[in-house]
PDB file of C-alpha atoms in Angstrom:
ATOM      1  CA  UNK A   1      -2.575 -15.362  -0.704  1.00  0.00           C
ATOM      2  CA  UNK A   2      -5.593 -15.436   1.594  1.00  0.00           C
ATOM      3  CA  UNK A   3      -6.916 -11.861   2.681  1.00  0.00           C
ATOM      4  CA  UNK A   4      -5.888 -11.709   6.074  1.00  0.00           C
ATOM      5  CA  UNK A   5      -1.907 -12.555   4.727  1.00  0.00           C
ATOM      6  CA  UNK A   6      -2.498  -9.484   1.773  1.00  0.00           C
ATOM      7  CA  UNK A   7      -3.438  -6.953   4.738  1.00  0.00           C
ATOM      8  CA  UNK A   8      -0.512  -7.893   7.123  1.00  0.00           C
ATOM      9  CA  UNK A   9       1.919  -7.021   4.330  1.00  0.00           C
ATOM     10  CA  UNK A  10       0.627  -4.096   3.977  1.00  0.00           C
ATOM     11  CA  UNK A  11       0.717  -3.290   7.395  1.00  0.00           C
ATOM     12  CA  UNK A  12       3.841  -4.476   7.489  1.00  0.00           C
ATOM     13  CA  UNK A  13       5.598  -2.083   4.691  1.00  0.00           C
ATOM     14  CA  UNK A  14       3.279   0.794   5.862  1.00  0.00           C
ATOM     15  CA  UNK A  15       5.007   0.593   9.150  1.00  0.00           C
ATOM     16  CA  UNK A  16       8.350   0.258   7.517  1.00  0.00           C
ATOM     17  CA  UNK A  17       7.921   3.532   5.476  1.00  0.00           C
ATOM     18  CA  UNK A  18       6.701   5.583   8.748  1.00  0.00           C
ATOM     19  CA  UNK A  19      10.447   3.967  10.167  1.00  0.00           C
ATOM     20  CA  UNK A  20      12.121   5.165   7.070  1.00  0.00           C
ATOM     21  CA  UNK A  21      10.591   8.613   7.247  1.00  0.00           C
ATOM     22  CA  UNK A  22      11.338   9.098  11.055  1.00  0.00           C
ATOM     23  CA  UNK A  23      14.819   8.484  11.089  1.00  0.00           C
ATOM     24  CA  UNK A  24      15.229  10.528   8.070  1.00  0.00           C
ATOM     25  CA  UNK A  25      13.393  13.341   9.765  1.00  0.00           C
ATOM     26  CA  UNK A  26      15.884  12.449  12.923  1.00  0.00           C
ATOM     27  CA  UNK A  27      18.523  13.104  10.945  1.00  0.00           C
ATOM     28  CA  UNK A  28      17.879  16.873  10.806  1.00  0.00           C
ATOM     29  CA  UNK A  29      19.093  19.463   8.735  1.00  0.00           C
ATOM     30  CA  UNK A  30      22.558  17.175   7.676  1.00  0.00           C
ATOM     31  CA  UNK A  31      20.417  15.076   6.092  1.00  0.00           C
ATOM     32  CA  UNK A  32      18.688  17.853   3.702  1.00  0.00           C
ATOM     33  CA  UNK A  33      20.187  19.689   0.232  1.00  0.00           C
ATOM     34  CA  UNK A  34      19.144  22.582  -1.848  1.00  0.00           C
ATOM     35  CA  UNK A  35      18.620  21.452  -5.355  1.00  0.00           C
ATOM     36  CA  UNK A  36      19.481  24.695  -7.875  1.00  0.00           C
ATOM     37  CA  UNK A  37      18.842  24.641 -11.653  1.00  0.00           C
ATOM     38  CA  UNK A  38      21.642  26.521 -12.864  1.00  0.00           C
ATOM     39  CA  UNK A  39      22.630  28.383 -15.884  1.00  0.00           C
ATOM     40  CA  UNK A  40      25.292  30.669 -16.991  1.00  0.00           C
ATOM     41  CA  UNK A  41      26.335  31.341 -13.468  1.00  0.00           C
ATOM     42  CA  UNK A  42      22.440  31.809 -12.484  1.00  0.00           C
ATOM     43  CA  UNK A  43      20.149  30.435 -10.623  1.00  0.00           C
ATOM     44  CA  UNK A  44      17.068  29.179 -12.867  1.00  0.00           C
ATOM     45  CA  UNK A  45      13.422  28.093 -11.377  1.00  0.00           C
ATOM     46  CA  UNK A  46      12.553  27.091  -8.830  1.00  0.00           C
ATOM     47  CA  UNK A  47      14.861  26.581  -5.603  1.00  0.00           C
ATOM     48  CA  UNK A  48      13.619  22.968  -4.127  1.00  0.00           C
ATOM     49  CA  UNK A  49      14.653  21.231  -1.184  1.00  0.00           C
ATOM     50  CA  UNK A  50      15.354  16.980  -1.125  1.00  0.00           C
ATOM     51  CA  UNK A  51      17.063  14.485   0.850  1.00  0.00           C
ATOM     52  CA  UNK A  52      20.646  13.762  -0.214  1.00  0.00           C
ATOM     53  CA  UNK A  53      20.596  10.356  -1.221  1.00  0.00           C
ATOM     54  CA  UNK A  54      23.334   8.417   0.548  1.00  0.00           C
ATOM     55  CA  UNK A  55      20.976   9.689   3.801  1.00  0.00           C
ATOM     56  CA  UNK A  56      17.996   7.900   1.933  1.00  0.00           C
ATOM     57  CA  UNK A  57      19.651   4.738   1.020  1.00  0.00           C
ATOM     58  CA  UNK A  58      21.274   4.578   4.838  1.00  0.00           C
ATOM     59  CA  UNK A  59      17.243   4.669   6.426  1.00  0.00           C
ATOM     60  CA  UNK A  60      16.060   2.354   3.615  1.00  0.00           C
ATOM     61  CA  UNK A  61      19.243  -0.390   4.344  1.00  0.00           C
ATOM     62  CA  UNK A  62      18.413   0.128   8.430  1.00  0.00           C
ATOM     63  CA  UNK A  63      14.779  -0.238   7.937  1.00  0.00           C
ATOM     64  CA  UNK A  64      13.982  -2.716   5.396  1.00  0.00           C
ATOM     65  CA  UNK A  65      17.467  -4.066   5.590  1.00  0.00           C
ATOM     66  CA  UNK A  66      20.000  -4.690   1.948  1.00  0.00           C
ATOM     67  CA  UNK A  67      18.495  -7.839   1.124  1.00  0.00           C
ATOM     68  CA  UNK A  68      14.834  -6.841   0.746  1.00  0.00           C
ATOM     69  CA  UNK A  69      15.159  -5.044  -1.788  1.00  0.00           C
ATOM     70  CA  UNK A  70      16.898  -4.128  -5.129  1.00  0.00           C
ATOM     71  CA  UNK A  71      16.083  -2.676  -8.446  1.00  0.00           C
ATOM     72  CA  UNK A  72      17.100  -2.885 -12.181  1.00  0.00           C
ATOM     73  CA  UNK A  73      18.186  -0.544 -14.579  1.00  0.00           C
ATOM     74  CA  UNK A  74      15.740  -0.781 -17.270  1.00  0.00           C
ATOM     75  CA  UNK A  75      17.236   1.313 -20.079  1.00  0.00           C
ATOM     76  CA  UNK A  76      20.697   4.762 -20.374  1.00  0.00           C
ATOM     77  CA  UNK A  77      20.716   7.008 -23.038  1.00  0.00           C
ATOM     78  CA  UNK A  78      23.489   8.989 -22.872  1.00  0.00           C
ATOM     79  CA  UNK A  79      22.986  12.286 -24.775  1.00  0.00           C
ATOM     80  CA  UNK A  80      24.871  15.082 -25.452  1.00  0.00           C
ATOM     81  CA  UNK A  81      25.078  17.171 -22.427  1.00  0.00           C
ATOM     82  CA  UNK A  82      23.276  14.370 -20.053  1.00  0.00           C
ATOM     83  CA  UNK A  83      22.620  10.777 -19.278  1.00  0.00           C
ATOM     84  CA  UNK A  84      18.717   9.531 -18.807  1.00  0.00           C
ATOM     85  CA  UNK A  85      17.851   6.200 -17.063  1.00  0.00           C
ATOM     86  CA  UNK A  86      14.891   4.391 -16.359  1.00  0.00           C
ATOM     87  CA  UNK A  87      14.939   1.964 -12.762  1.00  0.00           C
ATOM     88  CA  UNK A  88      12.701  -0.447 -11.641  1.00  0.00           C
ATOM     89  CA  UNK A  89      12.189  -0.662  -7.887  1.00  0.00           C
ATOM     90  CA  UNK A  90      11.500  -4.154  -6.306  1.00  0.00           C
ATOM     91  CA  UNK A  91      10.974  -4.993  -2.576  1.00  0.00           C
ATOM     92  CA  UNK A  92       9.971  -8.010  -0.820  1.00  0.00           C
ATOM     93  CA  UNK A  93       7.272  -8.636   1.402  1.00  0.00           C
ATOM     94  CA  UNK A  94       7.419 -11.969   3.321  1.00  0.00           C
ATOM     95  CA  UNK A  95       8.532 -14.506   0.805  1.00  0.00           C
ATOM     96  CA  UNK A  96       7.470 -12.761  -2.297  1.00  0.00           C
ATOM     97  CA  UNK A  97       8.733  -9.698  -4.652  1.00  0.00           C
ATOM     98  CA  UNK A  98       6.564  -7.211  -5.978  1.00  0.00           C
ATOM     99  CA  UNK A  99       7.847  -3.644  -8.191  1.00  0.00           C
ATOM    100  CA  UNK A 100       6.278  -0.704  -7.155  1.00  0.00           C
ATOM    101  CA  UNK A 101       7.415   0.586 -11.365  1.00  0.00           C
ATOM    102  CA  UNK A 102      10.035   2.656 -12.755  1.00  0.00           C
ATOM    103  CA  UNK A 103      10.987   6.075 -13.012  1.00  0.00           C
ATOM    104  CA  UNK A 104      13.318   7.942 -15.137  1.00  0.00           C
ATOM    105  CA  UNK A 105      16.320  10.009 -14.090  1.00  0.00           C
ATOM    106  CA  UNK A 106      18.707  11.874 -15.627  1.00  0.00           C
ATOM    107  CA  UNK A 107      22.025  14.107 -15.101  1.00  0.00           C
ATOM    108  CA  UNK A 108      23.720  16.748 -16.413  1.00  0.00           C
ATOM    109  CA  UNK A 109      27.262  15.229 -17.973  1.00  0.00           C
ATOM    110  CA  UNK A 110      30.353  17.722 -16.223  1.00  0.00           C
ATOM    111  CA  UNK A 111      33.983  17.713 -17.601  1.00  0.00           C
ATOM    112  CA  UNK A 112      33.090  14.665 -20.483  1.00  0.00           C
ATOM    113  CA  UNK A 113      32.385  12.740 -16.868  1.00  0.00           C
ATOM    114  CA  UNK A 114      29.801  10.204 -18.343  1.00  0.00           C
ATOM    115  CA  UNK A 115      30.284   7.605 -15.427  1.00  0.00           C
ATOM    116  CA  UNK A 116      29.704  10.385 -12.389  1.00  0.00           C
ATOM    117  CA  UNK A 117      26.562  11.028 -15.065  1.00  0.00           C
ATOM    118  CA  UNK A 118      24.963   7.541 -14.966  1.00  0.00           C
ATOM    119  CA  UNK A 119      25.266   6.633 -11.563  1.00  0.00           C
ATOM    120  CA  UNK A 120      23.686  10.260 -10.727  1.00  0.00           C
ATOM    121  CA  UNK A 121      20.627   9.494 -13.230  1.00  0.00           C
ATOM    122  CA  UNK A 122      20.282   5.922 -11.724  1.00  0.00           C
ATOM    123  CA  UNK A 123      20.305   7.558  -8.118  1.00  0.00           C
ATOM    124  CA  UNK A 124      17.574   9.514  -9.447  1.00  0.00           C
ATOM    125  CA  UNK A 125      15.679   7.822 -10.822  1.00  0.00           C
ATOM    126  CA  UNK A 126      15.609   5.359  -7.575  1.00  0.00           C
ATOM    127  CA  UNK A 127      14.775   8.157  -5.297  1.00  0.00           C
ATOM    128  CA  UNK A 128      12.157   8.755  -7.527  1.00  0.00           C
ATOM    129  CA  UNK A 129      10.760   4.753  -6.672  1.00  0.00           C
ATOM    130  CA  UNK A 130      10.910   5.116  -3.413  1.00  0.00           C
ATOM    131  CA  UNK A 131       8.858   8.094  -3.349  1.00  0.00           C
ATOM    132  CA  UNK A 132       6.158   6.128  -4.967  1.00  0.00           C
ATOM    133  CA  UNK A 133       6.183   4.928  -1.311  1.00  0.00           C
ATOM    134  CA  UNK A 134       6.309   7.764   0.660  1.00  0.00           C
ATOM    135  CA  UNK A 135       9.846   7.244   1.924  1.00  0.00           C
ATOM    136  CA  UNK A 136      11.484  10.632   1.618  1.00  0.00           C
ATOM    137  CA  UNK A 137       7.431  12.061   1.627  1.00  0.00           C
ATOM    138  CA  UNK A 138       8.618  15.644   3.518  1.00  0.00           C
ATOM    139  CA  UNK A 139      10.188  16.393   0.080  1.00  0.00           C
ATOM    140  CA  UNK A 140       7.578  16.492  -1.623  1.00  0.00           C
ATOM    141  CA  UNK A 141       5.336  17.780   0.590  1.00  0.00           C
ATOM    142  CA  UNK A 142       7.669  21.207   1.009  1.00  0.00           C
ATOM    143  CA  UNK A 143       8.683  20.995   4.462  1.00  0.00           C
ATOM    144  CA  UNK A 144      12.345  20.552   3.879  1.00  0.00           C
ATOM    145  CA  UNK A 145      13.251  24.259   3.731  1.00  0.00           C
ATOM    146  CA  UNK A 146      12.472  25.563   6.995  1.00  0.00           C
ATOM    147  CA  UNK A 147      14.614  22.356   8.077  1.00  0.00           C
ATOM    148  CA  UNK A 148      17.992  23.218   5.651  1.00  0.00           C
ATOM    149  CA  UNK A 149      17.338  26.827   7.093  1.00  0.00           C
ATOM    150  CA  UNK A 150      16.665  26.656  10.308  1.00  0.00           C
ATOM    151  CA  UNK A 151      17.951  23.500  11.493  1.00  0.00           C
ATOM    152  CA  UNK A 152      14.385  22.230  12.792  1.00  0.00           C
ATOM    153  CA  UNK A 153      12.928  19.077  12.333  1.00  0.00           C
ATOM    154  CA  UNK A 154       9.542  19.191  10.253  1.00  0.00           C
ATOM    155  CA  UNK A 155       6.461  18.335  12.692  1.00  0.00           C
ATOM    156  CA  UNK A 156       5.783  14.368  12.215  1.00  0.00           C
ATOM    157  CA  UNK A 157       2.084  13.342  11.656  1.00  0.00           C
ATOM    158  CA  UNK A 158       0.274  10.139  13.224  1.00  0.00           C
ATOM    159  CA  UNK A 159       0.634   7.114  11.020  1.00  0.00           C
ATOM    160  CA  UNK A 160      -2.292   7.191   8.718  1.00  0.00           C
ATOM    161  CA  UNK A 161      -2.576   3.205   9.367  1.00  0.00           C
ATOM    162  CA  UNK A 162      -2.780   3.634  12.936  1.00  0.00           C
ATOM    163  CA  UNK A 163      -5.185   6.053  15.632  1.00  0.00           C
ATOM    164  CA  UNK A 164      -3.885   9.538  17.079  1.00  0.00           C
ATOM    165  CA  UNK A 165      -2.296   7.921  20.729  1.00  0.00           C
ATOM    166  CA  UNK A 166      -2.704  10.053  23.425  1.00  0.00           C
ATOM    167  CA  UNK A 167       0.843  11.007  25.639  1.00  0.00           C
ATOM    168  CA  UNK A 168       1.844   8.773  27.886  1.00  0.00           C
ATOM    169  CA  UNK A 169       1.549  10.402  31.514  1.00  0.00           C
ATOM    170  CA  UNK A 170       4.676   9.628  33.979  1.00  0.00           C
ATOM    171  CA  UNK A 171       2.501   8.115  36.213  1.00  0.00           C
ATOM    172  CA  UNK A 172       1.685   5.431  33.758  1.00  0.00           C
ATOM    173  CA  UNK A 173       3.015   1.575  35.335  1.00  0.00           C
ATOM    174  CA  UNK A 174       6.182   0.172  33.076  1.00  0.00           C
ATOM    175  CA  UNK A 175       3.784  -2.978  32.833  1.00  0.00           C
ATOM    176  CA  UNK A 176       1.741  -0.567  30.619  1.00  0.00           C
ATOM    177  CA  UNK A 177       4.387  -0.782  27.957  1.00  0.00           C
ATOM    178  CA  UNK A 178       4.491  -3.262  25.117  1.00  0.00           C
ATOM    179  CA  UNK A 179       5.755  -6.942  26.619  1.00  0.00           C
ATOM    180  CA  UNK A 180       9.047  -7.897  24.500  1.00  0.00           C
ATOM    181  CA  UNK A 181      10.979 -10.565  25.201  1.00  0.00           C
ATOM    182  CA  UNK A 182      14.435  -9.514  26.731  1.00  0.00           C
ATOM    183  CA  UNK A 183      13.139  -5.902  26.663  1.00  0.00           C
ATOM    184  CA  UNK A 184      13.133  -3.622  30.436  1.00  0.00           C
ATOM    185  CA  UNK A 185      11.984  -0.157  30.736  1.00  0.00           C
ATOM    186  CA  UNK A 186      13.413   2.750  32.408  1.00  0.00           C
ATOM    187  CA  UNK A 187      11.673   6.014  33.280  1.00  0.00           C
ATOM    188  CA  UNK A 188      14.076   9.096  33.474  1.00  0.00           C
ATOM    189  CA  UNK A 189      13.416  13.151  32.740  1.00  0.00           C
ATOM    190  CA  UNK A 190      10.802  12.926  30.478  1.00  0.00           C
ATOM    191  CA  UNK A 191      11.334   9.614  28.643  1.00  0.00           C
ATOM    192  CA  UNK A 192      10.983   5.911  28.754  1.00  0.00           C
ATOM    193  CA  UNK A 193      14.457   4.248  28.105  1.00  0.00           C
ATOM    194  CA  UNK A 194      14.075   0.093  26.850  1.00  0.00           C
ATOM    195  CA  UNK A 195      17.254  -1.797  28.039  1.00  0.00           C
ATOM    196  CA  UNK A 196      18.488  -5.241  27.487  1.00  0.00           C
ATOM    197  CA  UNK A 197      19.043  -7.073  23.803  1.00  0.00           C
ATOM    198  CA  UNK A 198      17.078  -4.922  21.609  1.00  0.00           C
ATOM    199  CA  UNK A 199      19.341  -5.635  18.686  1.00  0.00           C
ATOM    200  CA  UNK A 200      16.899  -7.890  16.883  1.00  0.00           C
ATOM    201  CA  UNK A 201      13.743  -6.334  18.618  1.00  0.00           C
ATOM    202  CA  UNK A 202      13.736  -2.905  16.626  1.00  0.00           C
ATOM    203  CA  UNK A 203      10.938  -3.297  15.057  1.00  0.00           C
ATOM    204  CA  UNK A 204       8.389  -3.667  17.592  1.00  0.00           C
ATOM    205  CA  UNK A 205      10.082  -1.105  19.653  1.00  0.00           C
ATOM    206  CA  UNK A 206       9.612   1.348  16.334  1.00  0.00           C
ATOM    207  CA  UNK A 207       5.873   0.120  16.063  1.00  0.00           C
ATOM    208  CA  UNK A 208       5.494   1.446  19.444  1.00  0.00           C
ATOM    209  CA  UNK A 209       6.962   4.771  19.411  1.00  0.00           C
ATOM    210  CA  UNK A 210      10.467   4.094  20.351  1.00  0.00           C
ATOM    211  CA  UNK A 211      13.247   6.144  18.828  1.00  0.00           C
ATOM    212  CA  UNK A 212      16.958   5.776  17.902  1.00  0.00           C
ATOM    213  CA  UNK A 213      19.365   7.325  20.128  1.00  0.00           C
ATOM    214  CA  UNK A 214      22.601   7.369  18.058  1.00  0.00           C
ATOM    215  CA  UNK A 215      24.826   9.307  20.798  1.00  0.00           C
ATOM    216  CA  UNK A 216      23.510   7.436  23.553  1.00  0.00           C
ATOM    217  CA  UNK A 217      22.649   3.896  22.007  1.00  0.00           C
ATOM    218  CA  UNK A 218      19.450   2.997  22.925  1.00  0.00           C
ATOM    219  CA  UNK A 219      16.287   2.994  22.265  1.00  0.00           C
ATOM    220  CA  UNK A 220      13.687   5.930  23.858  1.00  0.00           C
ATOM    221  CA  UNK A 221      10.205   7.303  23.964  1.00  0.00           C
ATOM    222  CA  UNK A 222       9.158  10.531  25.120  1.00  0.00           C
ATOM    223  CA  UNK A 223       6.313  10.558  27.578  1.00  0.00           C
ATOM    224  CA  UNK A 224       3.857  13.445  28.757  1.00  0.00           C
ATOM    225  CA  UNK A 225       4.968  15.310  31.930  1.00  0.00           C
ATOM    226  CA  UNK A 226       0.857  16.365  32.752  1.00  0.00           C
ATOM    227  CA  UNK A 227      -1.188  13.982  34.838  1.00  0.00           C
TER     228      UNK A 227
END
Protein backbone atom coordinates (compact mmCIF):
# COMPACT_ATOMS: atom_id res chain seq x y z
CA UNK A 1 0.00 0.00 0.00
CA UNK A 2 1.62 3.10 -1.47
CA UNK A 3 1.87 6.17 1.03
CA UNK A 4 -0.61 8.36 -0.25
CA UNK A 5 -3.40 5.12 0.09
CA UNK A 6 -1.89 4.53 4.07
CA UNK A 7 -2.71 8.38 4.84
CA UNK A 8 -6.27 8.44 3.28
CA UNK A 9 -7.24 5.59 5.61
CA UNK A 10 -6.28 7.24 8.20
CA UNK A 11 -8.02 10.18 7.36
CA UNK A 12 -10.67 8.29 6.65
CA UNK A 13 -11.22 6.43 10.24
CA UNK A 14 -10.05 9.70 11.97
CA UNK A 15 -13.06 11.33 10.51
CA UNK A 16 -15.22 8.40 11.35
CA UNK A 17 -14.29 8.53 15.12
CA UNK A 18 -14.95 12.52 15.29
CA UNK A 19 -18.71 11.16 13.67
CA UNK A 20 -18.91 8.57 16.33
CA UNK A 21 -18.04 10.98 19.12
CA UNK A 22 -20.50 13.76 17.90
CA UNK A 23 -23.51 11.92 17.76
CA UNK A 24 -22.73 10.36 20.98
CA UNK A 25 -22.22 13.77 22.48
CA UNK A 26 -25.75 14.64 20.55
CA UNK A 27 -27.25 12.22 22.34
CA UNK A 28 -27.06 14.12 25.66
CA UNK A 29 -27.48 13.17 29.03
CA UNK A 30 -29.79 9.73 27.90
CA UNK A 31 -26.93 8.54 26.52
CA UNK A 32 -24.64 8.77 29.85
CA UNK A 33 -24.58 6.27 33.22
CA UNK A 34 -23.05 6.48 36.60
CA UNK A 35 -20.85 3.52 37.13
CA UNK A 36 -20.84 2.68 41.25
CA UNK A 37 -18.54 0.06 42.84
CA UNK A 38 -20.67 -1.29 45.38
CA UNK A 39 -20.38 -3.20 48.52
CA UNK A 40 -22.48 -4.22 51.36
CA UNK A 41 -25.09 -1.70 50.47
CA UNK A 42 -22.16 1.05 49.97
CA UNK A 43 -20.84 2.89 47.64
CA UNK A 44 -16.95 2.01 47.19
CA UNK A 45 -14.29 4.32 45.12
CA UNK A 46 -14.57 6.21 42.97
CA UNK A 47 -18.02 7.39 41.33
CA UNK A 48 -17.18 7.44 37.32
CA UNK A 49 -19.24 8.42 34.57
CA UNK A 50 -19.39 6.21 30.88
CA UNK A 51 -21.50 5.80 27.98
CA UNK A 52 -24.09 3.02 28.25
CA UNK A 53 -23.19 0.73 25.70
CA UNK A 54 -26.19 -0.06 23.51
CA UNK A 55 -25.74 4.09 22.87
CA UNK A 56 -22.05 3.21 21.78
CA UNK A 57 -22.73 0.31 19.61
CA UNK A 58 -25.89 2.42 17.92
CA UNK A 59 -23.07 5.51 16.80
CA UNK A 60 -20.47 2.85 15.89
CA UNK A 61 -23.29 0.70 13.52
CA UNK A 62 -24.49 4.44 12.02
CA UNK A 63 -21.02 5.56 11.49
CA UNK A 64 -18.86 2.85 10.36
CA UNK A 65 -21.86 0.79 9.50
CA UNK A 66 -22.36 -3.43 10.91
CA UNK A 67 -20.29 -4.81 8.32
CA UNK A 68 -17.00 -2.97 8.94
CA UNK A 69 -16.34 -4.23 11.71
CA UNK A 70 -16.45 -7.16 14.25
CA UNK A 71 -14.38 -8.67 16.94
CA UNK A 72 -13.55 -12.08 18.58
CA UNK A 73 -13.68 -13.34 21.86
CA UNK A 74 -10.26 -14.39 22.59
CA UNK A 75 -10.54 -16.26 25.89
CA UNK A 76 -13.86 -16.50 29.48
CA UNK A 77 -12.92 -17.52 32.68
CA UNK A 78 -15.67 -17.76 34.68
CA UNK A 79 -14.74 -17.48 38.39
CA UNK A 80 -16.42 -17.59 41.40
CA UNK A 81 -18.23 -14.42 41.89
CA UNK A 82 -17.40 -13.06 38.12
CA UNK A 83 -16.76 -13.80 34.52
CA UNK A 84 -13.39 -12.23 32.74
CA UNK A 85 -13.03 -12.02 28.90
CA UNK A 86 -10.54 -10.95 26.63
CA UNK A 87 -11.94 -9.33 22.86
CA UNK A 88 -10.20 -8.55 19.96
CA UNK A 89 -11.44 -5.54 18.00
CA UNK A 90 -11.15 -5.61 14.12
CA UNK A 91 -12.30 -2.90 11.62
CA UNK A 92 -11.86 -2.47 8.04
CA UNK A 93 -10.43 0.17 6.15
CA UNK A 94 -11.05 0.05 2.36
CA UNK A 95 -10.58 -3.53 1.39
CA UNK A 96 -8.43 -4.62 4.22
CA UNK A 97 -8.82 -5.60 8.14
CA UNK A 98 -6.59 -4.49 10.68
CA UNK A 99 -7.13 -5.15 14.99
CA UNK A 100 -6.56 -2.30 16.93
CA UNK A 101 -5.79 -5.45 20.11
CA UNK A 102 -7.70 -6.77 22.89
CA UNK A 103 -8.82 -5.84 26.13
CA UNK A 104 -10.12 -7.68 29.03
CA UNK A 105 -13.49 -7.31 30.73
CA UNK A 106 -15.11 -8.73 33.36
CA UNK A 107 -18.53 -8.82 35.49
CA UNK A 108 -19.74 -9.40 38.62
CA UNK A 109 -21.97 -12.90 38.41
CA UNK A 110 -25.78 -11.84 40.18
CA UNK A 111 -28.35 -14.56 41.23
CA UNK A 112 -25.89 -17.74 39.75
CA UNK A 113 -26.70 -15.53 36.32
CA UNK A 114 -23.45 -16.63 34.45
CA UNK A 115 -24.91 -15.81 30.88
CA UNK A 116 -26.11 -11.96 31.89
CA UNK A 117 -22.19 -12.27 33.30
CA UNK A 118 -20.42 -13.05 29.98
CA UNK A 119 -22.14 -11.01 27.67
CA UNK A 120 -21.55 -7.99 30.30
CA UNK A 121 -17.62 -8.86 30.40
CA UNK A 122 -17.59 -9.17 26.52
CA UNK A 123 -19.45 -5.68 26.33
CA UNK A 124 -16.66 -4.56 28.33
CA UNK A 125 -14.17 -5.52 27.24
CA UNK A 126 -15.30 -4.12 23.58
CA UNK A 127 -15.94 -0.73 24.92
CA UNK A 128 -12.68 -0.96 26.15
CA UNK A 129 -11.37 -1.49 22.06
CA UNK A 130 -13.04 1.09 20.91
CA UNK A 131 -11.60 3.43 23.27
CA UNK A 132 -8.25 2.54 21.95
CA UNK A 133 -9.81 4.77 19.23
CA UNK A 134 -11.15 7.51 20.85
CA UNK A 135 -14.79 6.63 20.24
CA UNK A 136 -16.49 7.19 23.56
CA UNK A 137 -13.09 9.70 24.34
CA UNK A 138 -15.42 12.23 26.78
CA UNK A 139 -15.32 9.23 29.19
CA UNK A 140 -12.25 9.16 29.74
CA UNK A 141 -11.43 12.47 29.61
CA UNK A 142 -14.08 13.28 32.72
CA UNK A 143 -16.53 15.36 31.08
CA UNK A 144 -19.44 13.04 31.39
CA UNK A 145 -20.60 14.20 34.84
CA UNK A 146 -21.56 17.64 34.41
CA UNK A 147 -23.57 16.03 31.35
CA UNK A 148 -25.54 13.02 33.61
CA UNK A 149 -26.04 16.07 36.07
CA UNK A 150 -26.90 18.75 34.37
CA UNK A 151 -28.21 17.63 31.20
CA UNK A 152 -25.51 19.68 29.07
CA UNK A 153 -23.65 18.56 26.32
CA UNK A 154 -19.73 18.57 26.96
CA UNK A 155 -18.03 21.45 24.73
CA UNK A 156 -16.75 19.59 21.36
CA UNK A 157 -13.11 20.39 20.27
CA UNK A 158 -11.86 20.95 16.51
CA UNK A 159 -10.82 17.73 14.89
CA UNK A 160 -7.19 17.34 15.66
CA UNK A 161 -6.78 16.15 11.81
CA UNK A 162 -8.28 19.17 10.54
CA UNK A 163 -7.68 23.43 11.16
CA UNK A 164 -9.89 25.53 13.74
CA UNK A 165 -12.77 26.85 10.84
CA UNK A 166 -13.90 30.07 11.45
CA UNK A 167 -18.15 30.57 11.70
CA UNK A 168 -19.80 30.82 8.83
CA UNK A 169 -21.39 34.46 8.58
CA UNK A 170 -25.18 34.57 7.15
CA UNK A 171 -24.11 36.58 4.54
CA UNK A 172 -21.95 33.85 3.19
CA UNK A 173 -23.40 32.69 -0.77
CA UNK A 174 -24.99 28.88 -0.60
CA UNK A 175 -22.40 28.36 -3.56
CA UNK A 176 -19.87 28.70 -0.67
CA UNK A 177 -20.96 25.36 0.67
CA UNK A 178 -19.46 22.01 -0.22
CA UNK A 179 -20.83 20.90 -4.00
CA UNK A 180 -22.65 17.35 -3.49
CA UNK A 181 -24.36 15.78 -5.93
CA UNK A 182 -28.23 15.85 -5.29
CA UNK A 183 -27.48 18.04 -2.22
CA UNK A 184 -29.47 21.96 -1.92
CA UNK A 185 -29.00 24.29 0.86
CA UNK A 186 -31.36 26.24 2.84
CA UNK A 187 -30.61 29.19 5.11
CA UNK A 188 -33.17 29.64 8.03
CA UNK A 189 -32.73 31.23 11.87
CA UNK A 190 -29.36 30.59 12.38
CA UNK A 191 -28.61 27.44 10.36
CA UNK A 192 -27.92 26.00 7.00
CA UNK A 193 -30.49 23.16 6.24
CA UNK A 194 -29.09 20.48 3.10
CA UNK A 195 -32.22 19.08 1.27
CA UNK A 196 -32.65 16.52 -1.37
CA UNK A 197 -31.24 12.62 -1.25
CA UNK A 198 -28.75 12.82 1.41
CA UNK A 199 -29.33 9.23 2.38
CA UNK A 200 -26.09 7.94 0.92
CA UNK A 201 -24.28 11.42 1.13
CA UNK A 202 -23.76 11.46 5.06
CA UNK A 203 -20.53 11.36 5.09
CA UNK A 204 -19.40 14.29 3.31
CA UNK A 205 -22.14 16.26 4.84
CA UNK A 206 -20.49 15.06 8.45
CA UNK A 207 -16.93 16.00 7.05
CA UNK A 208 -18.29 19.36 6.64
CA UNK A 209 -19.96 20.18 9.76
CA UNK A 210 -23.40 18.99 9.15
CA UNK A 211 -25.40 17.49 11.99
CA UNK A 212 -28.20 14.92 12.52
CA UNK A 213 -31.52 16.22 13.17
CA UNK A 214 -33.43 13.18 14.53
CA UNK A 215 -36.87 15.14 15.26
CA UNK A 216 -36.75 16.99 12.20
CA UNK A 217 -34.88 14.59 9.68
CA UNK A 218 -32.37 16.35 8.09
CA UNK A 219 -29.28 17.29 8.01
CA UNK A 220 -28.06 21.03 9.56
CA UNK A 221 -25.20 23.33 10.31
CA UNK A 222 -25.18 26.16 12.51
CA UNK A 223 -23.80 29.35 11.08
CA UNK A 224 -22.52 32.69 12.80
CA UNK A 225 -25.16 35.45 13.13
CA UNK A 226 -22.04 38.44 13.20
CA UNK A 227 -20.91 39.88 9.90
Amino acid sequence: MSDDENSNKKITITQQVEAINAQLRAFGREAVQEIKMMKDGQVIGQVRYGYKPQYVFDAVNDVLLPENWRYEVVSKEIFDNQVVAEVKLFLRAGDEWFCKGSQTGQMQIIKKNVGDAMKGAITDALQKCLSLLSIGSDAYKGLLREVYHSGRQPQATPPRSQPRQQPTKTNQPTNELPKIAGIKYQRRDGIVVATGNSFDKKELLKSAGFRWDGSDKHWYKEVSTTQ
